[in-house]
Amino acid sequence: MTAIDELFQRLKGSGKKAFMPFITAGDPNMTFTSKVLQRLETLGCSMAEVGFPYSDPIADGPVIQASYTRALGNKLKLQQIFDQIQSDRSERKMPLVAMVSYAIIHRQGQEGFIQAAKQAGFSGVIVPDLLVEESQTMSQLCRKHDFNLIQLVTPTTPPERALRIAEASSGFLYFVSVTGITGERTELPADLVDRVGWIKERTSLPICIGFGISKPEHVKLLAPVCDGLIVGSAIVRCLEKAGESQEQALASAEHLIASLLAALEPAKG
Amino acid sequence: MSTIDSTAPKIVDPKSPSSNPTTSASMQVPDASGRFGDFGGRYVPETLTRALEELVEEYQKARKDPDFQAELDELLHRFVGRPSPLYHAKRLSGLLGGAQIWLKREDLNHTGAHKINNTLGQALLTLRMKKTRVIAETGAGQHGVASATACAHFGLPCVVYMGAEDVRRQKPNVFSMRLMGAEVRPVESGSKTLRDAVNEAMRDWMSSVEHTHYIIGSVIGPHPFPQMVRDFQSVIGKECREQCLTSLGRLPDAIVACVGGGSNAAGMFYPFVQDTSVRLIGVEAGGRGQQSGEHASPLTYGSPGVLHGSYSYVMQDNDGQTSDVHSISAGLDYPGVGPEHSYWKDTKRVEYTSCRDDEAIESFDLLARNEGILTALETCHALAKAAQIAKTMTRDQHLVICLSGRGDKDAAELARLRGQEW
C-alpha cells in the first residue's frame, strides 16, 4: 500500500476530498520547488503532483509549457529533481506524484526510473503519453515496487475503454475534464458531472478530476462527485514570476489555493 | 516494448542496439499495434486514442475499397501528373564516370515535391471520416503547400503550423500556402523549426480532434501514420520499379534518397525491400559536424527513444530531452525519424549515412549546370552522396536518385548562404 492509497483511505473515512496542486519541478530552480512544496503542505493540500519538465510536451498548454522551458533553460537535470525531493523527505508527510513524459522514463529504463523515483520519495507516477495498451510492463513493475501508476481517462474515451483503464490504474484514476490541453477554462463541459458519476459507480478506485480547474465555482461543482481535484496551470501561472520575486509569487499562489481549499470545505468555520 | 526497458540500467548506453539485427526486413510490417520490429507503437495522450483508432479503421476500409483507390489514382494521374518520369541523367553520368544515374522526378509533381502523394490520400480519408477541418505541420513548406493544395481542391479549411525560423527561410512556400487559402501559423516555441511545428499541431489536435484531421507529412508519429504515409508514398517506388524493368530490363543496383522524417525514402524503398540485390541508401542531414546539435542524423548518431508518439532513433540527451539539431535544409531539420527506417537500419536492409551542409550546397550545381534541374536542398543531400557512390560503381551499373523536390523555394536562401545578391 502506497502513501496515496493510505491518503484516500483516510479521506474516505472522514468524508473529505483530496486537493492536489500541480507544480513544475525546477521552475525556476529546485530550491524554490522545495519551498513551494513545504508551503503546500502547511496550507493543507492533501498531496502534490510534481511535473518533470520535458522538451516536447504535447498534452500541455502554454502556461505549463513555458514553465518547462524555463526549468530546462536553467539546465535542470533529472537527478537534481530526485536529489532535492529526497533531501526534504523526512519533513514531508504529504504524498507526491510524479508527472513524467514517457520519453524520460524510457531513457532511464522503466524499472530504473521507478526505483529512483520511489527512493526519492514519490509514491506514484502519471505518464500522460503511456496508453493502457502500452502500459503493461510499467504497470507490473509498479506493482512489484509498491508504486502507483495513475492512468487517465478523457472525454473522448469510450465507456468500455474507461473501465479498462480504471482497472489498470492504481492509486487513483485521473479524470481529464476537457478534450484538450492543460490550462485554465472559464467553463467546464456541461456533462462532466454525469460522466464522472457514471464511472464512479463502476469502480472502487478514487477519482480525481484535473485540467481546466481554476476557480472556486469549479471546485464547488465537482467536489461532490469525485474524490479529489487537481489544479495545475492556475497555480503554475502564479508561480511563474518567481524569478523576479519568490515571496510575491508564493503569496499569490497561496491566495489562490486558500480560496480553492475554502470552496472544497464550505462547512468549515 | 523495447528490450532496453526491462534491463533498467540507470543510463542506457546510447549505442546499444535495440532489436535483433539478425532478422531480415519484412514487408509485412507494422503489426496490429503499429510495431516495425521494436519500433513505432503509439505514445500519445489518451485524448487522441479514439481518433487514431477511427483512422486505422477508416484507412483499412479505404485500402480495400476499389472506389477509394480509383479516385486517388485518378487524382494522382490528372491532378498531380503521375507517373513521374524516370530520367536518365546522361551528362551527369558521363561527368562522374561511374554508374548510370537515373532521376525519379518527384520534383515534377504538381506542387514540386513528393508530399502531394500523401496529402491527397489523407484528404480523401478526411472526407470519408466526415471531418471538416485539416491541420498540418511543415518544415520546408512542401508538405504545407501540398496540404493547402489538397484542402483547396476539396474545399477544406486548412491550418499549417510552421516554425518561425522556417517561415523565414522558406518564404515562397509560405506565400503559396496563403494564396491557396491556408492559414499559416508561425510557431515561436523551442527551436522554431519542424519539431516545434509538430508539437503545436499535436496540441491543436488535442482540442480539435473531434472534427479535425491532422495530416502528418512524414512517416513519423503514432500508429497508423508511419504505415499510412509510407503506403501513400509507395507509389514512388512502385512506379520506379516498373520503369526500371521497362527501361533497363532489370532492377537498378542502388537507390539513394534523403531522410528527414523519411517519407520520400520510405515510399521509394518499401517496394524494393525484398529485392535484396538492390542497395538502398538513406542520407541524413550531417549539418556542420558530428557533435550533438551540429547535425540532424538520428540514425547515424542517435539512439532509440520516444518522440512525437513513436519509438524510433532520436537525438536525445541522457535525461530523455530532445536535443537541438541543425541542418541547412528546413525539411531535414528534425531530431527524429520514421520508425520503419529504424527497423530497416537494425535489420541492415537499408544503409544510412549522412551528408554535410557544404556538400549538399555544392551538389546543387551538379544538376543545375549539367542537367538543367534545380534541386531542393533536402534532395541535394541524396544527390551529393549519390555522386560519391556512383563514382565507385561501373558504367554498366545503374543508380537511381529519388529527386524528391525542386529547388525554386531555396533560391533566395541559397543566395544568402553564398553571399550573393537576390
XYZ file of C-alpha atoms in Angstrom:
691
model
C 0.000 0.000 0.000
C 1.408 3.368 -1.013
C 1.077 6.698 0.770
C -1.509 7.627 -1.878
C -3.638 4.568 -1.098
C -3.412 5.411 2.616
C -4.354 9.028 1.983
C -7.534 8.107 0.129
C -8.469 5.573 2.781
C -8.099 8.241 5.436
C -10.067 10.805 3.442
C -12.825 8.308 2.769
C -13.176 7.664 6.474
C -13.577 11.368 7.189
C -15.695 12.141 4.113
C -13.156 14.635 2.814
C -11.814 15.265 -0.670
C -8.228 15.494 -1.810
C -6.791 18.743 -3.103
C -3.773 18.289 -5.293
C -1.818 21.171 -6.746
C 0.462 20.578 -9.711
C 3.769 22.398 -9.757
C 6.654 22.264 -12.184
C 9.918 20.949 -10.790
C 12.791 23.396 -11.057
C 10.809 26.462 -12.106
C 12.979 28.426 -11.721
C 15.090 26.099 -9.522
C 14.714 23.136 -7.173
C 15.302 25.198 -4.022
C 12.175 27.167 -4.830
C 10.266 23.972 -5.703
C 11.197 22.593 -2.306
C 9.953 25.755 -0.615
C 6.660 25.635 -2.558
C 6.073 22.010 -1.578
C 6.555 22.898 2.103
C 4.016 25.718 1.841
C 1.513 23.497 0.052
C 1.660 21.061 2.932
C 1.271 23.837 5.504
C -1.771 25.134 3.634
C -3.435 21.748 3.958
C -3.042 20.278 0.481
C -3.536 16.529 0.568
C -0.811 15.702 -1.926
C 1.099 17.310 -4.763
C 1.835 16.469 -8.332
C 5.330 17.349 -9.468
C 5.733 17.910 -13.198
C 9.039 16.783 -14.680
C 9.939 19.321 -17.363
C 10.058 17.825 -20.854
C 11.276 19.425 -24.054
C 8.294 18.372 -26.210
C 5.116 18.149 -24.120
C 2.049 17.501 -26.269
C -0.666 17.500 -23.597
C 0.359 20.793 -22.030
C -0.953 24.268 -22.672
C 1.131 27.446 -22.874
C 1.456 28.064 -19.111
C 2.934 24.682 -18.222
C 4.921 24.548 -21.465
C 6.546 27.873 -20.588
C 7.371 26.622 -17.084
C 9.110 23.568 -18.606
C 11.049 25.802 -20.949
C 12.202 28.000 -18.038
C 13.282 24.993 -15.971
C 15.154 23.333 -18.833
C 16.589 26.696 -19.828
C 18.151 26.761 -16.340
C 19.727 23.377 -17.159
C 17.576 21.333 -14.786
C 18.591 17.662 -14.726
C 16.539 14.671 -13.650
C 18.983 13.806 -10.893
C 18.548 17.268 -9.331
C 14.802 16.666 -9.038
C 15.335 13.339 -7.315
C 18.082 14.705 -5.038
C 16.044 17.677 -3.804
C 12.851 15.688 -3.277
C 14.831 13.102 -1.352
C 16.590 15.603 0.877
C 13.241 17.064 2.053
C 11.706 13.662 2.551
C 11.866 13.464 6.369
C 9.978 16.759 6.857
C 7.185 15.886 4.422
C 4.088 13.862 5.175
C 2.145 14.798 2.031
C 2.450 12.156 -0.715
C 3.979 13.190 -4.034
C 3.073 12.049 -7.525
C 5.456 12.499 -10.442
C 4.031 13.628 -13.804
C 6.533 12.414 -16.391
C 6.558 12.042 -20.168
C 7.395 8.559 -21.363
C 10.473 9.728 -23.291
C 12.153 10.495 -19.955
C 11.150 7.190 -18.360
C 12.231 5.175 -21.365
C 15.672 6.712 -21.350
C 16.206 5.609 -17.713
C 14.625 2.208 -18.226
C 11.197 1.692 -16.675
C 12.369 -0.118 -13.575
C 15.317 2.188 -13.073
C 13.003 5.155 -13.161
C 10.507 3.638 -10.724
C 13.260 2.731 -8.267
C 14.853 6.162 -8.426
C 11.509 7.945 -8.043
C 10.443 5.772 -5.161
C 13.746 6.163 -3.408
C 13.432 9.925 -3.739
C 10.046 9.818 -2.051
C 7.466 9.742 -4.821
C 4.542 7.389 -4.274
C 3.322 7.137 -7.833
C 3.623 8.386 -11.373
C 1.338 9.776 -14.065
C 2.649 9.157 -17.581
C 0.426 11.251 -19.847
C 1.567 9.585 -23.073
C 1.630 5.951 -21.968
C -1.656 4.467 -23.144
C -3.207 1.497 -21.398
C -2.154 -0.743 -24.349
C 1.488 0.193 -23.891
C 1.492 0.234 -20.094
C 1.529 -3.459 -19.154
C 5.216 -3.732 -18.315
C 5.213 -0.431 -16.466
C 2.113 -1.485 -14.574
C 3.673 -4.787 -13.494
C 6.888 -3.109 -12.429
C 4.963 -0.524 -10.419
C 3.086 -3.260 -8.600
C 6.335 -5.069 -7.893
C 7.766 -1.934 -6.274
C 4.567 -0.876 -4.493
C 4.370 2.261 -6.583
C 1.207 3.684 -8.164
C 0.722 4.033 -11.920
C -2.075 6.548 -12.273
C -3.815 6.364 -15.638
C -6.063 8.872 -17.364
C -9.495 8.840 -18.928
C -10.680 11.700 -21.099
C -13.937 12.909 -22.659
C -13.007 11.047 -25.875
C -12.536 7.720 -24.058
C -15.409 5.333 -24.866
C -17.140 3.887 -21.743
C -15.813 0.331 -22.164
C -12.299 1.582 -22.511
C -12.683 3.865 -19.496
C -13.491 0.838 -17.369
C -10.474 -0.998 -18.743
C -8.271 1.965 -17.865
C -9.761 2.170 -14.368
C -8.928 -1.482 -13.905
C -5.310 -0.971 -14.957
C -4.841 2.174 -12.889
C -3.700 2.271 -9.273
C -3.674 4.974 -6.594
C -6.455 6.908 -8.253
C -7.979 7.437 -11.682
C -7.138 10.767 -13.321
C -10.305 12.052 -14.957
C -9.441 14.663 -17.580
C -12.279 17.186 -17.651
C -11.905 18.546 -21.192
C -10.914 17.495 -24.703
C -7.719 19.455 -24.983
C -4.508 20.513 -23.342
C -3.862 21.708 -19.789
C -4.872 25.267 -18.946
C -7.483 27.287 -17.109
C -11.020 27.255 -18.537
C -13.835 29.653 -17.746
C -16.404 26.926 -18.106
C -16.188 23.172 -17.841
C -18.228 20.780 -20.015
C -21.879 20.537 -19.029
C -21.891 16.730 -18.934
C -18.739 16.418 -16.801
C -20.537 15.712 -13.530
C -22.631 12.964 -15.138
C -19.665 11.333 -16.797
C -17.678 11.236 -13.569
C -20.753 9.896 -11.780
C -21.099 7.116 -14.337
C -17.598 5.778 -13.790
C -17.691 6.411 -10.036
C -20.498 3.878 -9.794
C -18.402 1.298 -11.607
C -15.028 1.460 -9.905
C -13.765 1.379 -6.358
C -10.711 3.428 -7.335
C -10.690 7.041 -6.100
C -11.338 9.527 -8.921
C -9.571 12.854 -9.222
C -10.539 15.447 -11.796
C -7.985 17.638 -13.495
C -7.455 20.032 -16.478
C -9.120 23.412 -16.612
C -9.947 23.739 -12.910
C -9.035 27.192 -11.649
C -11.998 28.734 -9.796
C -13.845 28.131 -6.508
C -17.042 27.567 -8.571
C -15.377 24.649 -10.360
C -14.381 23.156 -7.026
C -17.873 23.511 -5.586
C -19.410 21.906 -8.659
C -17.046 18.946 -8.896
C -16.084 18.096 -5.308
C -19.320 16.255 -4.509
C -18.897 13.777 -7.401
C -15.210 12.902 -7.053
C -12.503 12.063 -4.526
C -10.075 14.790 -5.383
C -9.287 17.766 -7.566
C -6.083 18.658 -9.394
C -5.186 22.263 -10.160
C -2.184 22.966 -12.353
C -1.924 25.859 -14.778
C -3.636 28.374 -12.466
C -1.005 27.700 -9.788
C 1.930 27.494 -12.190
C 0.841 30.883 -13.525
C 1.004 32.359 -10.014
C 4.486 30.927 -9.584
C 5.860 31.961 -12.955
C 7.168 35.292 -11.671
C 9.270 33.564 -9.016
C 12.377 34.537 -10.956
C 11.622 38.150 -10.026
C 10.141 37.828 -6.550
C 9.753 34.461 -4.877
C 7.729 35.840 -1.994
C 5.252 37.596 -4.257
C 4.829 34.511 -6.410
C 4.287 32.322 -3.370
C 1.820 34.788 -1.867
C -0.309 34.845 -4.989
C -0.281 31.027 -5.232
C -1.226 30.786 -1.564
C -4.069 33.207 -2.052
C -5.472 31.139 -4.940
C -5.011 27.802 -3.171
C -6.638 29.107 0.017
C -9.699 30.201 -1.960
C -9.936 26.807 -3.680
C -9.472 24.924 -0.403
C -12.194 27.035 1.205
C -14.538 26.086 -1.637
C -13.678 22.434 -1.060
C -14.806 22.609 2.562
C -17.693 25.035 2.689
C -18.827 23.757 6.094
C -15.575 24.773 7.723
C -15.830 27.524 10.383
C 8.149 -2.906 -25.581
C 11.831 -2.411 -26.111
C 14.321 -4.724 -24.557
C 16.023 -1.677 -23.117
C 13.079 -1.079 -20.803
C 13.341 -4.181 -18.717
C 17.097 -4.191 -18.265
C 16.858 -0.897 -16.430
C 20.377 0.414 -16.173
C 20.442 3.929 -14.768
C 21.661 5.359 -18.049
C 21.129 3.437 -21.242
C 24.148 3.023 -23.453
C 23.196 5.262 -26.369
C 24.872 2.966 -28.848
C 23.285 -0.270 -27.687
C 21.272 -1.965 -30.401
C 17.599 -2.159 -29.618
C 16.381 -5.018 -31.732
C 17.674 -8.269 -33.042
C 19.808 -7.380 -36.053
C 19.893 -10.929 -37.413
C 16.298 -10.966 -38.668
C 15.788 -9.731 -42.220
C 13.404 -6.923 -43.035
C 9.839 -7.900 -43.821
C 7.260 -6.020 -45.847
C 4.564 -7.353 -43.511
C 5.054 -4.563 -41.028
C 3.766 -2.965 -38.906
C 1.816 -5.412 -36.733
C -1.619 -4.599 -35.321
C -0.126 -2.417 -32.589
C 1.864 -0.417 -35.112
C 5.246 -2.029 -34.442
C 8.008 -2.337 -37.000
C 10.055 -4.852 -35.011
C 10.525 -2.982 -31.734
C 9.921 0.399 -33.308
C 6.804 2.508 -33.752
C 3.815 1.996 -31.463
C 1.706 4.750 -30.060
C 2.858 7.118 -27.305
C 0.231 9.820 -27.185
C -2.218 11.239 -24.662
C -5.399 9.242 -24.179
C -7.394 12.097 -25.732
C -6.098 11.154 -29.207
C -6.681 7.412 -28.970
C -10.195 7.355 -30.322
C -9.274 9.442 -33.353
C -6.291 7.192 -34.091
C -8.467 4.092 -33.805
C -11.014 5.681 -36.094
C -8.256 6.493 -38.569
C -6.972 2.896 -38.514
C -10.468 1.639 -39.177
C -11.224 4.082 -41.985
C -7.843 3.535 -43.593
C -8.239 -0.249 -43.562
C -11.667 0.120 -45.137
C -10.383 2.557 -47.761
C -7.486 0.266 -48.709
C -9.938 -2.443 -49.597
C -12.345 -0.114 -51.360
C -11.703 -0.044 -55.144
C -13.554 3.281 -55.401
C -11.147 4.931 -52.986
C -8.124 3.647 -54.877
C -9.654 4.622 -58.218
C -10.382 8.149 -57.017
C -6.874 8.547 -55.640
C -5.276 7.118 -58.799
C -7.303 9.467 -60.963
C -6.189 12.452 -58.889
C -2.577 11.329 -58.938
C -2.761 10.992 -62.699
C -4.704 14.060 -63.789
C -4.091 16.487 -60.918
C -0.550 15.597 -59.868
C 0.730 14.403 -63.240
C 1.786 10.891 -62.310
C 3.541 8.747 -63.237
C 6.584 10.933 -62.667
C 9.347 10.252 -65.204
C 12.423 8.161 -64.549
C 15.025 10.268 -66.319
C 18.458 9.113 -67.415
C 20.884 11.904 -66.454
C 23.412 11.113 -69.182
C 25.593 14.202 -68.914
C 25.889 13.839 -65.158
C 26.595 10.111 -65.517
C 29.355 10.834 -68.057
C 30.824 13.581 -65.900
C 31.053 11.382 -62.808
C 32.355 8.490 -64.883
C 30.741 5.721 -62.858
C 27.252 4.261 -62.680
C 24.447 5.406 -64.961
C 22.392 7.877 -62.948
C 18.620 7.904 -63.121
C 16.408 10.500 -61.510
C 12.941 9.661 -60.228
C 11.402 13.057 -60.928
C 9.112 13.706 -57.942
C 10.063 17.363 -58.401
C 7.829 17.372 -61.485
C 4.715 16.580 -59.461
C 2.172 19.331 -59.033
C 3.442 21.472 -56.098
C 7.016 20.389 -56.821
C 7.629 17.506 -54.451
C 6.521 14.047 -53.363
C 4.444 15.428 -50.498
C 1.269 15.703 -52.579
C 1.055 11.880 -52.916
C 0.307 11.696 -49.205
C -1.847 14.785 -48.691
C -4.361 13.812 -51.375
C -4.720 10.363 -49.832
C -5.200 11.771 -46.338
C -7.564 14.500 -47.544
C -9.750 11.798 -49.093
C -9.719 9.978 -45.760
C -10.653 13.232 -44.010
C -13.785 13.418 -46.152
C -14.582 9.757 -45.555
C -14.334 10.318 -41.786
C -16.661 13.316 -42.205
C -14.159 15.620 -40.578
C -14.412 19.247 -41.595
C -11.031 20.798 -40.858
C -7.413 19.922 -41.583
C -4.243 20.823 -39.720
C -0.683 20.105 -40.817
C 2.886 20.820 -39.788
C 5.578 21.771 -42.217
C 9.337 22.220 -42.259
C 10.478 23.245 -45.713
C 6.912 24.193 -46.521
C 6.499 21.473 -49.157
C 4.111 19.467 -47.016
C 2.350 22.687 -46.046
C 1.885 23.598 -49.700
C 0.760 20.065 -50.549
C -1.749 20.155 -47.669
C -3.016 23.597 -48.673
C -3.374 22.311 -52.243
C -5.317 19.195 -51.291
C -7.552 21.260 -48.997
C -8.222 23.877 -51.672
C -9.033 21.059 -54.088
C -11.587 19.546 -51.712
C -12.804 22.760 -50.098
C -11.493 22.001 -46.619
C -10.229 24.723 -44.248
C -6.524 24.217 -43.536
C -4.221 25.470 -40.777
C -0.487 24.899 -41.210
C 1.941 25.123 -38.281
C 5.427 26.183 -39.302
C 8.450 27.057 -37.166
C 9.162 30.798 -37.244
C 12.733 30.100 -38.380
C 11.385 28.038 -41.297
C 8.863 30.753 -42.167
C 11.898 32.983 -42.632
C 13.960 30.589 -44.730
C 11.133 29.238 -46.910
C 9.175 32.387 -47.717
C 7.970 31.422 -51.210
C 6.159 28.395 -49.804
C 4.536 30.447 -47.047
C 3.161 32.777 -49.680
C 1.909 29.870 -51.814
C 0.058 28.355 -48.883
C -1.654 31.644 -48.131
C -2.574 32.105 -51.793
C -4.436 28.818 -51.641
C -6.383 29.920 -48.602
C -4.475 28.109 -45.871
C -3.723 29.839 -42.595
C -0.013 29.646 -41.742
C 0.666 29.892 -38.013
C 4.320 30.599 -37.192
C 5.498 28.656 -34.125
C 7.712 30.654 -31.795
C 8.433 27.967 -29.187
C 11.634 25.932 -28.820
C 13.957 25.871 -31.816
C 11.227 27.350 -34.054
C 11.630 24.547 -36.592
C 9.853 21.373 -37.710
C 9.899 19.625 -34.331
C 8.117 22.565 -32.702
C 5.635 22.732 -35.557
C 4.740 19.069 -34.902
C 4.295 19.807 -31.167
C 1.976 22.710 -31.915
C -0.070 20.761 -34.456
C -0.456 17.917 -31.918
C -1.677 20.419 -29.302
C -4.203 21.837 -31.726
C -5.355 18.287 -32.445
C -5.752 17.584 -28.705
C -8.526 20.173 -28.597
C -9.977 19.811 -32.093
C -9.757 16.069 -32.602
C -13.494 15.531 -32.821
C -13.858 17.427 -36.088
C -10.267 17.885 -37.326
C -7.884 15.539 -39.114
C -4.158 16.030 -38.643
C -2.370 15.328 -41.940
C 1.096 14.341 -40.730
C 3.569 14.931 -43.533
C 6.079 12.202 -42.911
C 6.366 8.570 -41.833
C 6.517 9.688 -38.190
C 4.032 9.980 -35.342
C 1.767 7.451 -33.664
C 0.318 4.398 -35.438
C -1.166 4.365 -38.100
C 0.646 7.412 -39.535
C 4.017 5.766 -40.289
C 2.309 2.961 -42.172
C -0.294 5.092 -43.900
C 2.136 7.749 -45.121
C 4.524 5.045 -46.341
C 1.714 3.401 -48.258
C 0.622 6.652 -49.908
C 4.240 7.421 -50.814
C 4.920 3.902 -52.091
C 3.587 4.975 -55.465
C 7.120 6.371 -55.965
C 8.840 3.012 -55.516
C 6.187 1.031 -57.355
C 6.415 3.230 -60.432
C 10.186 3.335 -60.244
C 10.430 -0.451 -60.073
C 8.262 -0.854 -63.167
C 10.076 1.919 -65.010
C 13.422 0.263 -64.284
C 12.161 -3.057 -65.582
C 10.919 -1.320 -68.747
C 13.891 0.989 -69.370
C 16.754 -1.158 -68.074
C 15.229 -4.571 -68.425
C 16.237 -5.177 -64.822
C 16.254 -3.715 -61.329
C 18.734 -0.942 -60.507
C 21.879 -1.651 -58.492
C 21.401 1.114 -55.974
C 18.809 3.666 -54.895
C 19.598 6.794 -52.894
C 17.100 9.035 -51.090
C 17.354 11.745 -48.451
C 15.916 11.133 -44.972
C 14.477 13.721 -42.613
C 11.346 12.160 -41.177
C 11.864 9.866 -44.135
C 8.711 9.844 -46.265
C 10.202 10.030 -49.758
C 12.788 7.409 -48.819
C 10.168 5.127 -47.258
C 7.936 5.418 -50.324
C 10.851 4.747 -52.643
C 12.450 1.904 -50.639
C 9.416 -0.048 -49.464
C 8.567 -1.747 -52.803
C 12.243 -2.807 -53.091
C 12.611 -4.244 -49.569
C 12.613 -7.828 -50.799
C 14.786 -7.126 -53.847
C 17.963 -7.766 -51.926
C 20.156 -7.215 -54.991
C 19.250 -3.536 -54.816
C 21.352 -1.459 -52.410
C 19.158 1.036 -50.592
C 20.900 4.094 -49.174
C 19.282 6.732 -46.960
C 21.069 10.045 -46.494
C 20.544 12.112 -43.360
C 21.474 15.726 -42.759
C 25.069 15.814 -41.498
C 24.949 19.560 -40.857
C 28.211 21.158 -39.737
C 29.753 18.218 -37.905
C 29.393 15.137 -35.754
C 28.810 16.870 -32.411
C 25.288 16.775 -30.999
C 23.490 19.939 -32.052
C 25.505 20.284 -35.244
C 23.554 17.799 -37.373
C 20.155 16.126 -37.797
C 21.201 12.480 -38.177
C 19.444 10.334 -35.563
C 20.048 7.089 -37.488
C 23.753 7.848 -37.800
C 24.444 9.325 -34.358
C 21.296 8.876 -32.229
C 19.780 6.087 -30.174
C 16.278 4.640 -29.767
C 13.825 6.708 -27.769
C 10.353 8.202 -27.875
C 9.414 11.371 -29.739
C 6.134 12.566 -31.250
C 4.224 9.428 -30.460
C 6.527 6.683 -31.647
C 9.608 4.741 -30.650
C 12.468 5.242 -33.064
C 16.011 6.545 -33.324
C 16.140 10.071 -31.962
C 18.584 12.735 -30.839
C 18.110 12.916 -27.066
C 20.250 13.621 -24.022
C 20.623 11.141 -21.147
C 17.531 12.578 -19.441
C 15.349 11.878 -22.492
C 15.134 15.540 -23.508
C 15.150 16.064 -27.259
C 18.419 17.590 -28.438
C 18.619 20.558 -30.720
C 19.567 19.646 -34.254
C 20.859 21.579 -37.213
C 20.524 21.341 -40.953
C 20.834 23.826 -43.740
C 17.617 22.384 -45.103
C 14.381 23.032 -43.245
C 12.862 19.747 -44.378
C 15.604 17.631 -42.790
C 15.997 19.726 -39.640
C 14.305 17.168 -37.382
C 15.639 15.217 -34.359
C 13.617 12.056 -35.049
C 12.953 9.693 -37.931
C 10.208 7.304 -39.001
C 10.133 4.007 -37.081
C 10.335 1.891 -40.239
C 13.722 3.449 -41.008
C 14.887 2.391 -37.543
C 13.639 -1.087 -38.366
C 15.462 -1.082 -41.716
C 18.614 0.171 -40.029
C 18.625 -2.534 -37.372
C 17.759 -5.281 -39.867
C 20.511 -3.822 -42.077
C 18.231 -3.675 -45.119
C 18.996 -0.017 -45.710
C 22.378 1.676 -45.302
C 22.159 5.058 -43.639
C 24.760 7.725 -43.979
C 24.860 11.492 -43.705
C 25.868 14.406 -45.871
C 27.211 17.736 -44.592
C 25.648 21.133 -45.301
C 28.535 22.232 -47.514
C 28.471 19.025 -49.582
C 24.737 19.439 -50.120
C 25.049 23.088 -51.162
C 27.869 22.241 -53.540
C 25.910 19.440 -55.204
C 23.114 21.853 -56.107
C 25.282 22.992 -59.045
C 25.815 19.442 -60.280
C 22.277 19.108 -61.575
C 21.700 22.800 -62.216
C 24.692 23.223 -64.556
C 24.838 19.777 -66.116
C 21.215 18.787 -66.423
C 19.218 21.988 -66.092
C 17.432 20.926 -62.924
C 17.165 22.994 -59.742
C 17.072 20.609 -56.783
C 15.601 21.176 -53.315
C 18.269 21.497 -50.618
C 16.795 18.415 -48.906
C 17.267 16.352 -52.066
C 20.786 17.776 -52.562
C 21.855 15.602 -49.604
C 20.898 12.478 -51.576
C 22.443 13.916 -54.707
C 25.804 14.610 -53.054
C 26.066 11.110 -51.588
C 24.828 9.504 -54.785
C 27.552 11.290 -56.777
C 30.189 9.844 -54.417
C 28.686 6.355 -54.596
C 28.260 6.430 -58.395
C 31.987 7.050 -58.816
C 32.713 3.751 -57.048
C 30.416 1.856 -59.436
C 30.927 0.739 -63.036
C 29.423 2.226 -66.198
C 27.092 -0.722 -66.715
C 25.584 -0.319 -63.260
C 22.532 1.784 -62.540
C 21.885 4.118 -59.637
C 18.519 5.816 -59.014
C 18.199 9.026 -57.025
C 14.823 9.935 -55.603
C 14.628 13.544 -56.761
C 12.100 14.377 -54.074
C 11.657 18.110 -54.658
C 12.505 21.076 -56.804
C 14.788 23.880 -55.713
C 12.970 27.103 -56.610
C 11.935 27.519 -52.984
C 15.603 27.534 -51.941
C 16.893 30.092 -54.438
C 16.784 33.021 -52.011
C 18.215 31.029 -49.102
C 20.959 29.672 -51.348
C 21.867 33.182 -52.460
C 22.027 34.274 -48.811
C 24.229 31.310 -47.856
C 26.574 32.013 -50.741
C 26.672 35.725 -50.016
C 25.161 36.508 -53.411
C 22.596 39.134 -54.228
C 18.979 38.092 -54.573
